[in-house]
Amino acid sequence: MASSSGFATSIALPKTTTTMESSSSLLHLHNFSSYVPFSSSRFHKPSKAITMASQRAFVFIPKCDVASSGALIRDDKIESKPASISALEMLKTSAADRYTKDRSSVVAIGLNVHTAPVEIREKLSIPEAQWPQAISELCALNHIEEAAVLSTCNRMEIYVVALSQNRGVKEVTEWMSKISGVPVSELSQHRFVLYNKDAVNHLFEVSAGLDSVVLGEGQILAQVKQVVKTGQGVPGFGRKISGLFKNAITVGKRVRTETNISTGSVSVSSAAVDLALMKLPEPSYANPRVLVVGAGKMGKLVIKHLVAKGCKKMVVVNRSEDRVAAIRNDIKDVEVIYKPLSEMLACAAEADVIFTCTASKTPLFLKEHVQTFPPVNHQIGGQRLFIDIAVPRNVESCVSNLETSCIYNVDDLKEVVEANKEDRIRKAMEAQAIIMEEVKQFEAWKDSLETVPTIKKLRAYAERIRASEVDKCLSKMGEDVTKKKKGAVYDLSVGIVNKLLHGPMQHLRCDGSDSRTLSEILENMQALNRIFGLDTDISLLEQKIRAKIEQTQK
């Protein structure tokens, strides 16, 4: 515990604790919603691939279907067919991917702190400025219609509307491998794949802070908002994906407003400060020299939490002084010393605890740098603490081999939130009730989009008949028909068509305004398609795929 008299008043924990072992039960806690029977559809018998993965010390998360290599092998066999067969014919004749419905799927594919170590996640990290380019590249894939990217220090998750589940997942996985350099076989060991309702439920849990290392974390909601802001106007950030993320924002706001899940919760930044307190020796007179590298969003939060824990002096290294000056104006009675990036190593050599939180793509602290630093005060424990909460990491991993240094990254924050499990479970259960309600509403909205093509085709069909019959009528009336009479005939024909279409249109609407179930509405849609001959020769999905194939061949 930290006393009010100073920053470094904490009880040190053993440094030999293995992160994966010590946090295994906690990871299950943070995914406890997978075990609570809110929806029986989310339970299934573990596959052989999942069982093998859990034996290799990976955390088993029931709601995530960890794809086995077998699926990729089957796809490879399909791809190896003779080139003389067209791509569309291969799709239409594939038993695994035969299109039986004109319905695309919402799919979530990714890696997060629960399924992959930081060594893997940092290779797939995508800066916010590159999200639009990533969306464009994903939507250029044959089976991907819409896409969004959520990349943070704890997760890199891709949400897509796929024309085919299996092939869409395969294409996205290969794209992830291409941009990261991580082999598909290795990605398949760590990734999770969720479909439709499970994918929606997962994003809502993420936005609500239920899937974070720290339950109720607020920063993730801001990151979800940024996905929507960045995606506006980007081709490929379409109606379904946009609606999904906007609904996720609503969920995040409701959970934090209607429950007390945020009460007493901490962010990644505050957990980093608490971790430093836990690792420092207990004596209160050991006042550490603190260095913060980076004054962005994460750095600003680190500084504020340091102040809240009693730290009265710190050095902040940043590219420019503007952000540091703004932070200095927000806090009182604390000495915040700015240093430029060029003096980072010199400042680190004089620091006992170093927090790193920059967006650098390459490590800032290398082993060859750190091994030249003078030793820290023995009262601090004889080791310089690096708390690296950046992804990609700012401190080279081999620095941990030095006896004079100790590194902790975002994956090590799990032990900070071990306490108060029962209270967190109760809060999360309250949030799950809201999530269930919002998932149901989103699914109803998404399903209502399925009838839109039939509504449009039925309206166009009626309009063609109306226009043709009006032309016949007017031609029989002769050339001396006044404009007023022509208008009357036109209005009469429109009125008749609208009244005749009113009933069928009402039976196709799926907005929750009546008592009809989704299955009834879809049956009505299929009946109208048959009665009026609205179906085309090939399915809507196959039409979209044909268009994509033709576009790539140009």
Coordinates of C-alpha atoms in Angstrom, one line a residue:
M1 CA 0.0 0.0 0.0
A2 CA 1.2 3.5 -0.8
S3 CA 1.1 5.9 2.1
S4 CA 0.1 9.5 1.8
S5 CA 3.6 10.6 2.7
G6 CA 5.3 9.6 -0.5
F7 CA 5.3 7.8 -3.8
A8 CA 7.5 4.8 -3.1
T9 CA 5.7 3.3 -0.1
S10 CA 4.7 -0.2 -1.2
I11 CA 5.3 -3.8 -0.5
A12 CA 7.6 -5.6 -3.0
L13 CA 6.3 -8.8 -4.5
P14 CA 8.6 -11.7 -5.6
K15 CA 10.2 -10.9 -9.0
T16 CA 10.1 -14.6 -10.0
T17 CA 6.4 -14.7 -10.5
T18 CA 5.5 -16.0 -13.9
T19 CA 3.0 -13.7 -15.6
M20 CA 1.1 -16.4 -17.5
E21 CA 0.8 -18.6 -14.4
S22 CA 0.0 -15.8 -12.0
S23 CA -2.7 -14.3 -14.2
S24 CA -4.3 -17.4 -15.5
S25 CA -7.3 -17.3 -13.2
L26 CA -7.6 -13.6 -13.7
L27 CA -7.8 -14.0 -17.4
H28 CA -10.7 -16.4 -16.9
L29 CA -12.3 -13.8 -14.7
H30 CA -12.1 -11.1 -17.3
N31 CA -13.8 -13.4 -19.7
F32 CA -16.3 -14.7 -17.2
S33 CA -19.1 -13.7 -19.4
S34 CA -18.2 -16.6 -21.6
Y35 CA -19.1 -18.9 -18.8
V36 CA -22.2 -17.2 -17.6
P37 CA -25.3 -18.8 -19.4
F38 CA -26.7 -15.6 -20.8
S39 CA -26.8 -17.1 -24.2
S40 CA -26.6 -20.9 -24.7
S41 CA -25.5 -20.3 -28.3
R42 CA -22.1 -19.2 -27.1
F43 CA -21.3 -22.6 -25.6
H44 CA -19.8 -25.4 -27.6
K45 CA -17.6 -28.4 -27.1
P46 CA -13.9 -27.4 -27.3
S47 CA -12.3 -28.4 -30.5
K48 CA -9.1 -30.4 -30.6
A49 CA -7.2 -27.4 -31.6
I50 CA -8.4 -25.4 -28.6
T51 CA -7.6 -28.3 -26.2
M52 CA -4.0 -28.5 -27.6
A53 CA -3.6 -24.7 -27.3
S54 CA -4.7 -24.8 -23.7
Q55 CA -2.1 -27.5 -23.0
R56 CA 0.5 -25.2 -24.4
A57 CA -0.4 -22.7 -21.6
F58 CA -2.6 -20.5 -23.8
V59 CA -5.7 -19.2 -22.1
F60 CA -8.9 -21.0 -23.1
I61 CA -11.7 -18.6 -23.9
P62 CA -14.9 -20.5 -24.8
K63 CA -16.5 -17.7 -26.8
C64 CA -13.6 -17.6 -29.2
D65 CA -13.2 -20.2 -31.9
V66 CA -9.5 -20.5 -32.2
A67 CA -9.1 -21.6 -35.8
S68 CA -7.1 -24.8 -36.4
S69 CA -4.7 -25.2 -39.3
G70 CA -7.1 -27.8 -40.8
A71 CA -9.4 -25.1 -42.1
L72 CA -6.5 -23.5 -43.9
I73 CA -5.4 -26.8 -45.4
R74 CA -8.9 -27.3 -46.8
D75 CA -8.9 -23.8 -48.3
D76 CA -5.5 -24.5 -49.8
K77 CA -6.8 -27.6 -51.5
I78 CA -9.6 -25.6 -53.0
E79 CA -7.2 -23.0 -54.2
S80 CA -5.1 -25.6 -55.9
K81 CA -7.8 -26.6 -58.4
P82 CA -6.9 -26.2 -62.1
A83 CA -6.6 -22.6 -63.3
S84 CA -9.0 -23.4 -66.1
I85 CA -11.9 -23.3 -63.7
S86 CA -13.1 -19.7 -63.1
A87 CA -12.9 -18.3 -59.6
L88 CA -16.6 -17.9 -59.5
E89 CA -17.2 -21.5 -60.4
M90 CA -14.8 -22.7 -57.7
L91 CA -16.8 -20.7 -55.2
K92 CA -20.2 -22.0 -56.4
T93 CA -19.1 -25.7 -56.4
S94 CA -17.2 -25.6 -53.1
A95 CA -19.0 -27.8 -50.5
A96 CA -17.5 -25.8 -47.7
D97 CA -18.6 -22.4 -48.9
R98 CA -21.8 -23.0 -50.9
Y99 CA -24.0 -20.0 -50.8
T100 CA -27.4 -21.0 -49.6
K101 CA -28.5 -17.6 -48.4
D102 CA -28.2 -14.0 -49.6
R103 CA -26.8 -13.0 -46.2
S104 CA -23.3 -11.8 -45.3
S105 CA -21.7 -12.4 -41.9
V106 CA -20.2 -10.0 -39.3
V107 CA -16.9 -11.5 -38.3
A108 CA -14.4 -10.4 -35.7
I109 CA -10.8 -11.7 -36.2
G110 CA -7.9 -10.6 -34.0
L111 CA -5.5 -11.0 -31.1
N112 CA -5.7 -9.4 -27.7
V113 CA -4.1 -9.5 -24.3
H114 CA -6.0 -12.7 -23.4
T115 CA -4.9 -14.7 -26.4
A116 CA -1.5 -13.5 -27.5
P117 CA 1.7 -12.1 -25.8
V118 CA 2.9 -8.6 -26.4
E119 CA 5.7 -10.0 -28.6
I120 CA 3.1 -11.1 -31.2
R121 CA 0.6 -8.2 -30.7
E122 CA 3.2 -5.5 -31.3
K123 CA 4.0 -6.9 -34.7
L124 CA 0.4 -6.4 -35.8
S125 CA -0.1 -3.0 -34.3
I126 CA -1.6 -0.5 -36.8
P127 CA -1.2 3.2 -36.1
E128 CA -4.4 5.2 -36.2
A129 CA -3.2 7.2 -39.2
Q130 CA -3.1 3.9 -41.2
W131 CA -6.6 2.7 -40.3
P132 CA -8.2 4.1 -43.5
Q133 CA -5.5 2.4 -45.7
A134 CA -6.0 -0.9 -43.8
I135 CA -9.8 -0.7 -44.4
S136 CA -9.2 -0.1 -48.1
E137 CA -6.8 -3.1 -48.4
L138 CA -9.2 -5.4 -46.5
C139 CA -12.2 -4.4 -48.6
A140 CA -10.1 -5.1 -51.7
L141 CA -10.1 -8.8 -50.7
N142 CA -12.6 -10.9 -52.7
H143 CA -14.9 -11.9 -49.8
I144 CA -14.7 -8.7 -47.6
E145 CA -17.5 -6.1 -48.1
E146 CA -16.9 -3.8 -45.1
A147 CA -14.2 -3.5 -42.5
A148 CA -12.9 -1.7 -39.4
V149 CA -9.7 -1.8 -37.4
L150 CA -9.4 -1.5 -33.6
S151 CA -5.7 -1.4 -32.7
T152 CA -4.7 -0.5 -29.1
C153 CA -1.9 -1.6 -26.7
N154 CA -4.0 -4.6 -25.6
R155 CA -5.6 -5.7 -28.8
M156 CA -5.5 -5.7 -32.6
E157 CA -9.0 -6.7 -33.8
I158 CA -10.5 -6.5 -37.3
Y159 CA -14.2 -6.5 -37.8
V160 CA -15.5 -7.3 -41.3
V161 CA -18.7 -8.0 -43.2
A162 CA -17.8 -11.2 -45.0
L163 CA -19.5 -12.6 -48.1
S164 CA -18.2 -16.1 -47.0
Q165 CA -17.2 -16.9 -43.4
N166 CA -14.4 -19.4 -44.1
R167 CA -12.9 -17.7 -47.1
G168 CA -13.3 -14.2 -45.5
V169 CA -11.4 -15.4 -42.4
K170 CA -8.7 -17.0 -44.5
E171 CA -8.2 -13.8 -46.6
V172 CA -8.0 -11.6 -43.5
T173 CA -5.6 -13.9 -41.7
E174 CA -3.3 -14.0 -44.8
W175 CA -3.5 -10.1 -44.9
M176 CA -2.6 -9.9 -41.2
S177 CA 0.4 -12.2 -41.9
K178 CA 1.5 -10.1 -44.8
I179 CA 1.5 -6.8 -42.9
S180 CA 3.2 -8.3 -39.8
G181 CA 5.5 -10.9 -41.1
V182 CA 4.0 -13.4 -38.6
P183 CA 3.4 -16.8 -40.3
V184 CA -0.3 -17.8 -40.7
S185 CA 0.4 -21.0 -38.7
E186 CA 1.6 -18.8 -35.8
L187 CA -1.3 -16.4 -36.0
S188 CA -3.8 -19.2 -36.0
Q189 CA -2.4 -20.3 -32.6
H190 CA -3.1 -16.9 -31.0
R191 CA -6.0 -15.4 -32.9
F192 CA -9.7 -15.6 -32.1
V193 CA -12.5 -15.7 -34.6
L194 CA -16.1 -14.8 -33.7
Y195 CA -19.2 -14.8 -36.0
N196 CA -22.3 -12.6 -36.1
K197 CA -24.0 -12.4 -32.7
D198 CA -20.8 -13.5 -30.8
A199 CA -18.8 -10.9 -32.7
V200 CA -21.3 -8.2 -31.8
N201 CA -21.4 -9.3 -28.2
H202 CA -17.6 -9.2 -28.0
L203 CA -17.3 -5.7 -29.4
F204 CA -19.9 -4.5 -26.9
E205 CA -18.0 -6.1 -24.0
V206 CA -14.8 -4.4 -25.3
S207 CA -16.5 -1.0 -25.4
A208 CA -18.0 -1.5 -22.0
G209 CA -14.6 -2.3 -20.5
L210 CA -15.4 -5.9 -19.7
D211 CA -12.7 -7.3 -21.9
S212 CA -9.9 -5.0 -20.6
V213 CA -7.1 -6.0 -18.3
V214 CA -8.6 -3.5 -15.9
L215 CA -12.3 -4.0 -15.6
G216 CA -14.3 -0.8 -16.5
E217 CA -11.3 0.9 -18.2
G218 CA -12.5 4.1 -19.7
Q219 CA -9.8 4.7 -22.4
I220 CA -11.1 1.8 -24.6
L221 CA -14.4 3.6 -25.1
A222 CA -12.6 6.6 -26.5
Q223 CA -10.7 4.3 -28.8
V224 CA -13.9 2.8 -30.1
K225 CA -15.2 6.3 -30.8
Q226 CA -12.0 7.1 -32.7
V227 CA -12.7 4.1 -35.0
V228 CA -16.0 5.7 -36.0
K229 CA -14.4 9.2 -36.4
T230 CA -11.5 7.8 -38.5
G231 CA -13.8 5.6 -40.6
Q232 CA -16.2 8.4 -41.6
G233 CA -16.0 8.8 -45.4
V234 CA -13.7 5.9 -45.9
P235 CA -14.9 3.5 -48.6
G236 CA -15.5 0.2 -46.9
F237 CA -16.5 1.6 -43.5
G238 CA -20.1 0.7 -44.6
R239 CA -23.5 0.7 -43.1
K240 CA -23.3 -2.5 -41.1
I241 CA -19.8 -1.9 -39.6
S242 CA -20.6 1.8 -38.9
G243 CA -23.8 0.8 -37.2
L244 CA -22.0 -1.8 -35.2
F245 CA -19.4 0.6 -33.8
K246 CA -22.0 3.3 -33.2
N247 CA -24.1 0.9 -31.2
A248 CA -20.9 -0.2 -29.3
I249 CA -20.4 3.4 -28.2
T250 CA -24.0 3.5 -26.9
V251 CA -23.3 0.3 -25.0
G252 CA -20.1 1.8 -23.5
K253 CA -21.9 4.9 -22.4
R254 CA -24.9 3.1 -20.9
V255 CA -22.8 0.6 -18.9
R256 CA -20.7 3.4 -17.4
T257 CA -23.8 5.6 -16.7
E258 CA -26.2 2.9 -15.4
T259 CA -23.8 0.7 -13.4
N260 CA -20.9 1.5 -11.0
I261 CA -18.4 -0.4 -13.0
S262 CA -16.1 2.6 -13.3
T263 CA -16.1 3.2 -9.6
G264 CA -12.7 2.5 -8.2
S265 CA -11.5 1.1 -11.6
V266 CA -8.2 2.1 -13.1
S267 CA -6.8 2.6 -16.5
V268 CA -3.7 0.9 -18.0
S269 CA -1.7 4.0 -17.0
S270 CA -2.8 3.9 -13.4
A271 CA -2.2 0.2 -13.3
A272 CA 1.3 0.9 -14.5
V273 CA 1.9 3.3 -11.6
D274 CA 0.4 0.8 -9.1
L275 CA 2.7 -1.9 -10.6
A276 CA 5.7 0.3 -10.0
L277 CA 4.6 0.8 -6.4
M278 CA 4.3 -3.0 -5.9
K279 CA 7.8 -3.6 -7.2
L280 CA 9.6 -0.9 -5.2
P281 CA 10.9 -1.7 -1.7
E282 CA 8.7 -0.8 1.3
P283 CA 10.7 1.8 3.1
S284 CA 9.0 5.2 2.7
Y285 CA 12.3 7.1 2.7
A286 CA 13.3 5.6 -0.6
N287 CA 12.0 8.4 -2.8
P288 CA 12.6 7.2 -6.4
R289 CA 13.7 9.5 -9.3
V290 CA 11.0 9.2 -11.9
L291 CA 11.2 9.6 -15.6
V292 CA 8.2 9.6 -18.0
V293 CA 9.1 9.2 -21.7
G294 CA 6.2 10.4 -23.8
A295 CA 3.6 13.1 -23.1
G296 CA 0.7 11.8 -25.2
K297 CA -2.6 10.4 -23.9
M298 CA -1.0 7.6 -22.0
G299 CA 1.9 9.7 -20.7
K300 CA -0.5 12.4 -19.5
L301 CA -2.5 9.8 -17.5
V302 CA 0.7 8.3 -16.1
I303 CA 1.8 11.7 -14.8
K304 CA -1.6 12.4 -13.2
H305 CA -1.6 9.0 -11.5
L306 CA 1.9 9.5 -10.2
V307 CA 0.8 12.8 -8.7
A308 CA -2.3 11.1 -7.2
K309 CA 0.1 8.6 -5.5
G310 CA 2.2 11.4 -4.0
C311 CA 5.0 11.9 -6.5
K312 CA 6.1 15.5 -6.2
K313 CA 8.9 15.6 -8.8
M314 CA 9.4 14.0 -12.2
V315 CA 11.2 14.5 -15.5
V316 CA 9.2 14.2 -18.7
V317 CA 10.9 13.6 -22.0
N318 CA 9.0 14.5 -25.1
R319 CA 9.6 15.7 -28.7
S320 CA 8.1 19.1 -27.9
E321 CA 7.5 21.1 -24.7
D322 CA 3.9 22.2 -25.6
R323 CA 2.3 19.1 -24.2
V324 CA 4.4 19.1 -21.1
A325 CA 3.6 22.7 -20.5
A326 CA -0.1 22.0 -20.8
I327 CA 0.2 19.1 -18.3
R328 CA 2.2 21.3 -15.9
N329 CA -0.6 23.9 -15.9
D330 CA -3.2 21.3 -14.9
I331 CA -1.4 20.1 -11.8
K332 CA -0.3 22.2 -8.8
D333 CA 2.5 21.8 -6.3
V334 CA 4.4 19.3 -8.4
E335 CA 7.7 19.9 -10.2
V336 CA 7.5 18.6 -13.8
I337 CA 10.8 19.1 -15.6
Y338 CA 10.8 19.0 -19.4
K339 CA 13.7 17.5 -21.3
P340 CA 13.9 17.1 -25.1
L341 CA 14.2 13.6 -26.7
S342 CA 17.9 14.2 -27.4
E343 CA 18.5 14.1 -23.7
M344 CA 16.5 10.9 -23.0
L345 CA 19.4 8.6 -22.3
A346 CA 21.1 11.0 -20.0
C347 CA 17.9 11.5 -18.1
A348 CA 17.3 7.7 -17.9
A349 CA 20.8 7.2 -16.5
E350 CA 19.8 9.4 -13.5
A351 CA 16.3 7.8 -13.0
D352 CA 15.3 4.9 -10.8
V353 CA 11.8 4.3 -12.3
I354 CA 11.2 4.9 -16.1
F355 CA 7.8 4.8 -17.7
T356 CA 7.7 4.6 -21.5
C357 CA 4.6 5.3 -23.5
T358 CA 5.5 6.6 -26.9
A359 CA 4.3 5.5 -30.4
S360 CA 7.8 4.7 -31.6
K361 CA 7.9 1.7 -34.0
T362 CA 11.4 0.8 -32.8
P363 CA 12.8 0.4 -29.3
L364 CA 14.1 3.6 -27.6
F365 CA 16.2 1.8 -25.0
L366 CA 18.6 -0.8 -26.2
K367 CA 20.7 -3.2 -24.1
E368 CA 23.9 -1.4 -25.2
H369 CA 22.5 1.8 -23.8
V370 CA 21.2 0.6 -20.5
Q371 CA 24.2 -1.5 -19.5
T372 CA 26.3 1.8 -19.5
F373 CA 23.9 3.4 -16.9
P374 CA 25.2 3.8 -13.4
P375 CA 23.6 1.6 -10.8
V376 CA 20.6 2.9 -8.9
N377 CA 20.5 3.5 -5.1
H378 CA 20.5 0.2 -3.2
Q379 CA 17.5 1.5 -1.2
I380 CA 15.5 1.3 -4.4
G381 CA 16.4 -2.4 -4.6
G382 CA 19.5 -2.2 -6.8
Q383 CA 17.5 -2.5 -10.1
R384 CA 16.3 0.2 -12.4
L385 CA 12.6 -0.3 -13.1
F386 CA 11.3 0.0 -16.7
I387 CA 7.5 0.1 -16.9
D388 CA 6.9 -0.2 -20.6
I389 CA 3.2 0.3 -21.6
A390 CA 3.8 1.0 -25.2
V391 CA 2.9 -1.3 -28.1
P392 CA 5.2 -1.8 -30.0
R393 CA 7.4 -1.9 -26.9
N394 CA 9.8 1.0 -26.2
V395 CA 12.4 -1.1 -24.3
E396 CA 14.3 -3.9 -26.0
S397 CA 13.4 -7.2 -24.4
C398 CA 17.0 -8.3 -23.8
V399 CA 17.4 -5.4 -21.4
S400 CA 15.8 -7.8 -18.9
N401 CA 19.0 -9.9 -19.1
L402 CA 20.9 -7.2 -17.2
E403 CA 21.1 -7.7 -13.5
T404 CA 20.8 -3.9 -13.0
S405 CA 17.5 -3.6 -14.8
C406 CA 14.0 -5.0 -14.6
I407 CA 11.3 -4.6 -17.3
Y408 CA 7.5 -4.9 -17.0
N409 CA 5.2 -4.5 -20.0
V410 CA 1.4 -4.3 -20.5
D411 CA 1.0 -8.0 -20.0
D412 CA 2.5 -7.7 -16.5
L413 CA -0.3 -5.4 -15.4
K414 CA -2.7 -8.3 -14.8
E415 CA -1.4 -8.9 -11.3
V416 CA -2.3 -5.4 -10.3
V417 CA -6.0 -6.1 -10.6
E418 CA -6.1 -9.4 -8.8
A419 CA -8.0 -8.0 -5.8
N420 CA -11.8 -7.5 -5.4
K421 CA -12.7 -10.3 -7.9
E422 CA -16.2 -10.8 -6.4
D423 CA -17.0 -7.1 -6.7
R424 CA -15.8 -7.0 -10.3
I425 CA -17.9 -10.0 -11.2
R426 CA -21.0 -8.4 -9.7
K427 CA -20.4 -5.2 -11.6
A428 CA -19.8 -7.1 -14.8
M429 CA -23.0 -9.0 -14.5
E430 CA -25.0 -5.8 -14.2
A431 CA -23.2 -4.6 -17.4
Q432 CA -24.1 -7.9 -19.2
A433 CA -27.8 -7.2 -18.8
I434 CA -27.4 -4.0 -20.8
I435 CA -25.2 -5.7 -23.4
M436 CA -27.8 -8.4 -23.9
E437 CA -30.4 -5.8 -24.5
E438 CA -28.3 -3.8 -27.0
V439 CA -27.2 -7.0 -28.9
K440 CA -30.8 -7.9 -29.4
Q441 CA -31.6 -4.4 -30.7
F442 CA -28.6 -4.4 -33.1
E443 CA -29.4 -7.8 -34.4
A444 CA -33.0 -6.7 -35.1
W445 CA -31.6 -3.6 -37.0
K446 CA -29.1 -5.7 -38.9
D447 CA -31.7 -8.3 -39.8
S448 CA -34.1 -5.6 -41.1
L449 CA -31.5 -4.8 -43.7
E450 CA -31.9 -8.2 -45.2
T451 CA -35.4 -7.3 -46.6
V452 CA -34.3 -4.1 -48.2
P453 CA -33.3 -5.7 -51.5
T454 CA -36.7 -7.4 -51.8
I455 CA -38.5 -4.2 -51.0
K456 CA -36.6 -2.3 -53.7
K457 CA -37.1 -5.1 -56.2
L458 CA -40.8 -5.3 -55.5
R459 CA -41.2 -1.5 -55.8
A460 CA -39.3 -1.5 -59.0
Y461 CA -41.4 -4.4 -60.4
A462 CA -44.6 -2.5 -59.6
E463 CA -43.2 0.7 -61.0
R464 CA -42.4 -0.9 -64.4
I465 CA -45.9 -2.3 -64.7
R466 CA -47.5 1.0 -63.6
A467 CA -45.5 3.1 -66.1
S468 CA -46.2 0.6 -69.0
E469 CA -50.0 0.6 -68.3
V470 CA -50.1 4.4 -68.0
D471 CA -48.3 4.7 -71.4
K472 CA -50.9 2.4 -73.0
C473 CA -53.8 4.3 -71.5
L474 CA -52.5 7.7 -72.6
S475 CA -51.8 6.4 -76.1
K476 CA -55.5 5.2 -76.4
M477 CA -56.8 8.6 -75.3
G478 CA -55.3 10.4 -78.2
E479 CA -53.0 13.4 -78.6
D480 CA -55.4 16.0 -77.4
V481 CA -55.3 14.9 -73.8
T482 CA -54.6 17.9 -71.5
K483 CA -51.8 18.1 -69.1
K484 CA -54.2 18.1 -66.2
K485 CA -55.8 14.8 -67.4
K486 CA -52.4 13.2 -67.8
G487 CA -51.6 14.2 -64.3
A488 CA -54.8 12.8 -63.0
V489 CA -54.1 9.4 -64.7
Y490 CA -50.6 9.4 -63.3
D491 CA -51.8 10.2 -59.7
L492 CA -54.4 7.5 -60.0
S493 CA -51.8 4.9 -61.1
V494 CA -49.4 5.9 -58.3
G495 CA -52.2 5.7 -55.7
I496 CA -53.3 2.3 -56.8
V497 CA -49.8 0.9 -56.7
N498 CA -49.1 2.4 -53.3
K499 CA -52.2 0.9 -51.8
L500 CA -51.6 -2.5 -53.3
L501 CA -48.0 -2.5 -52.0
H502 CA -48.8 -1.2 -48.5
G503 CA -49.7 -4.7 -47.2
P504 CA -46.7 -6.6 -48.6
M505 CA -44.3 -3.8 -47.5
Q506 CA -45.7 -3.9 -44.0
H507 CA -45.0 -7.6 -43.8
L508 CA -41.4 -7.1 -44.9
R509 CA -40.5 -4.5 -42.3
C510 CA -38.4 -5.6 -39.4
D511 CA -38.0 -2.6 -37.2
G512 CA -39.6 -4.0 -34.0
S513 CA -42.7 -1.9 -34.4
D514 CA -45.0 -5.0 -34.6
S515 CA -45.3 -8.5 -33.2
R516 CA -44.0 -10.3 -36.2
T517 CA -41.0 -12.5 -35.6
L518 CA -37.9 -12.4 -37.8
S519 CA -38.6 -15.9 -39.2
E520 CA -42.1 -14.8 -40.3
I521 CA -40.7 -11.7 -42.0
L522 CA -38.0 -13.8 -43.8
E523 CA -40.7 -16.3 -44.9
N524 CA -42.7 -13.4 -46.3
M525 CA -39.7 -12.1 -48.1
Q526 CA -39.0 -15.5 -49.7
A527 CA -42.7 -15.9 -50.6
L528 CA -42.8 -12.5 -52.4
N529 CA -39.6 -13.3 -54.2
R530 CA -41.2 -16.5 -55.6
I531 CA -44.6 -15.0 -56.4
F532 CA -43.3 -12.0 -58.3
G533 CA -40.2 -13.7 -59.7
L534 CA -37.8 -11.2 -58.0
D535 CA -35.0 -13.7 -57.6
T536 CA -32.0 -13.4 -60.0
D537 CA -30.2 -16.3 -61.6
I538 CA -27.3 -16.1 -59.1
S539 CA -27.4 -15.1 -55.5
L540 CA -26.7 -11.6 -54.4
L541 CA -23.4 -12.7 -52.7
E542 CA -22.2 -14.3 -55.9
Q543 CA -23.0 -11.2 -57.8
K544 CA -20.9 -9.2 -55.4
I545 CA -18.0 -11.7 -55.7
R546 CA -18.3 -11.6 -59.5
A547 CA -18.0 -7.8 -59.4
K548 CA -14.9 -8.0 -57.2
I549 CA -13.2 -10.6 -59.3
E550 CA -13.9 -8.6 -62.5
Q551 CA -12.5 -5.5 -60.8
T552 CA -9.3 -7.2 -59.8
Q553 CA -8.8 -8.5 -63.3
K554 CA -8.8 -5.1 -64.9

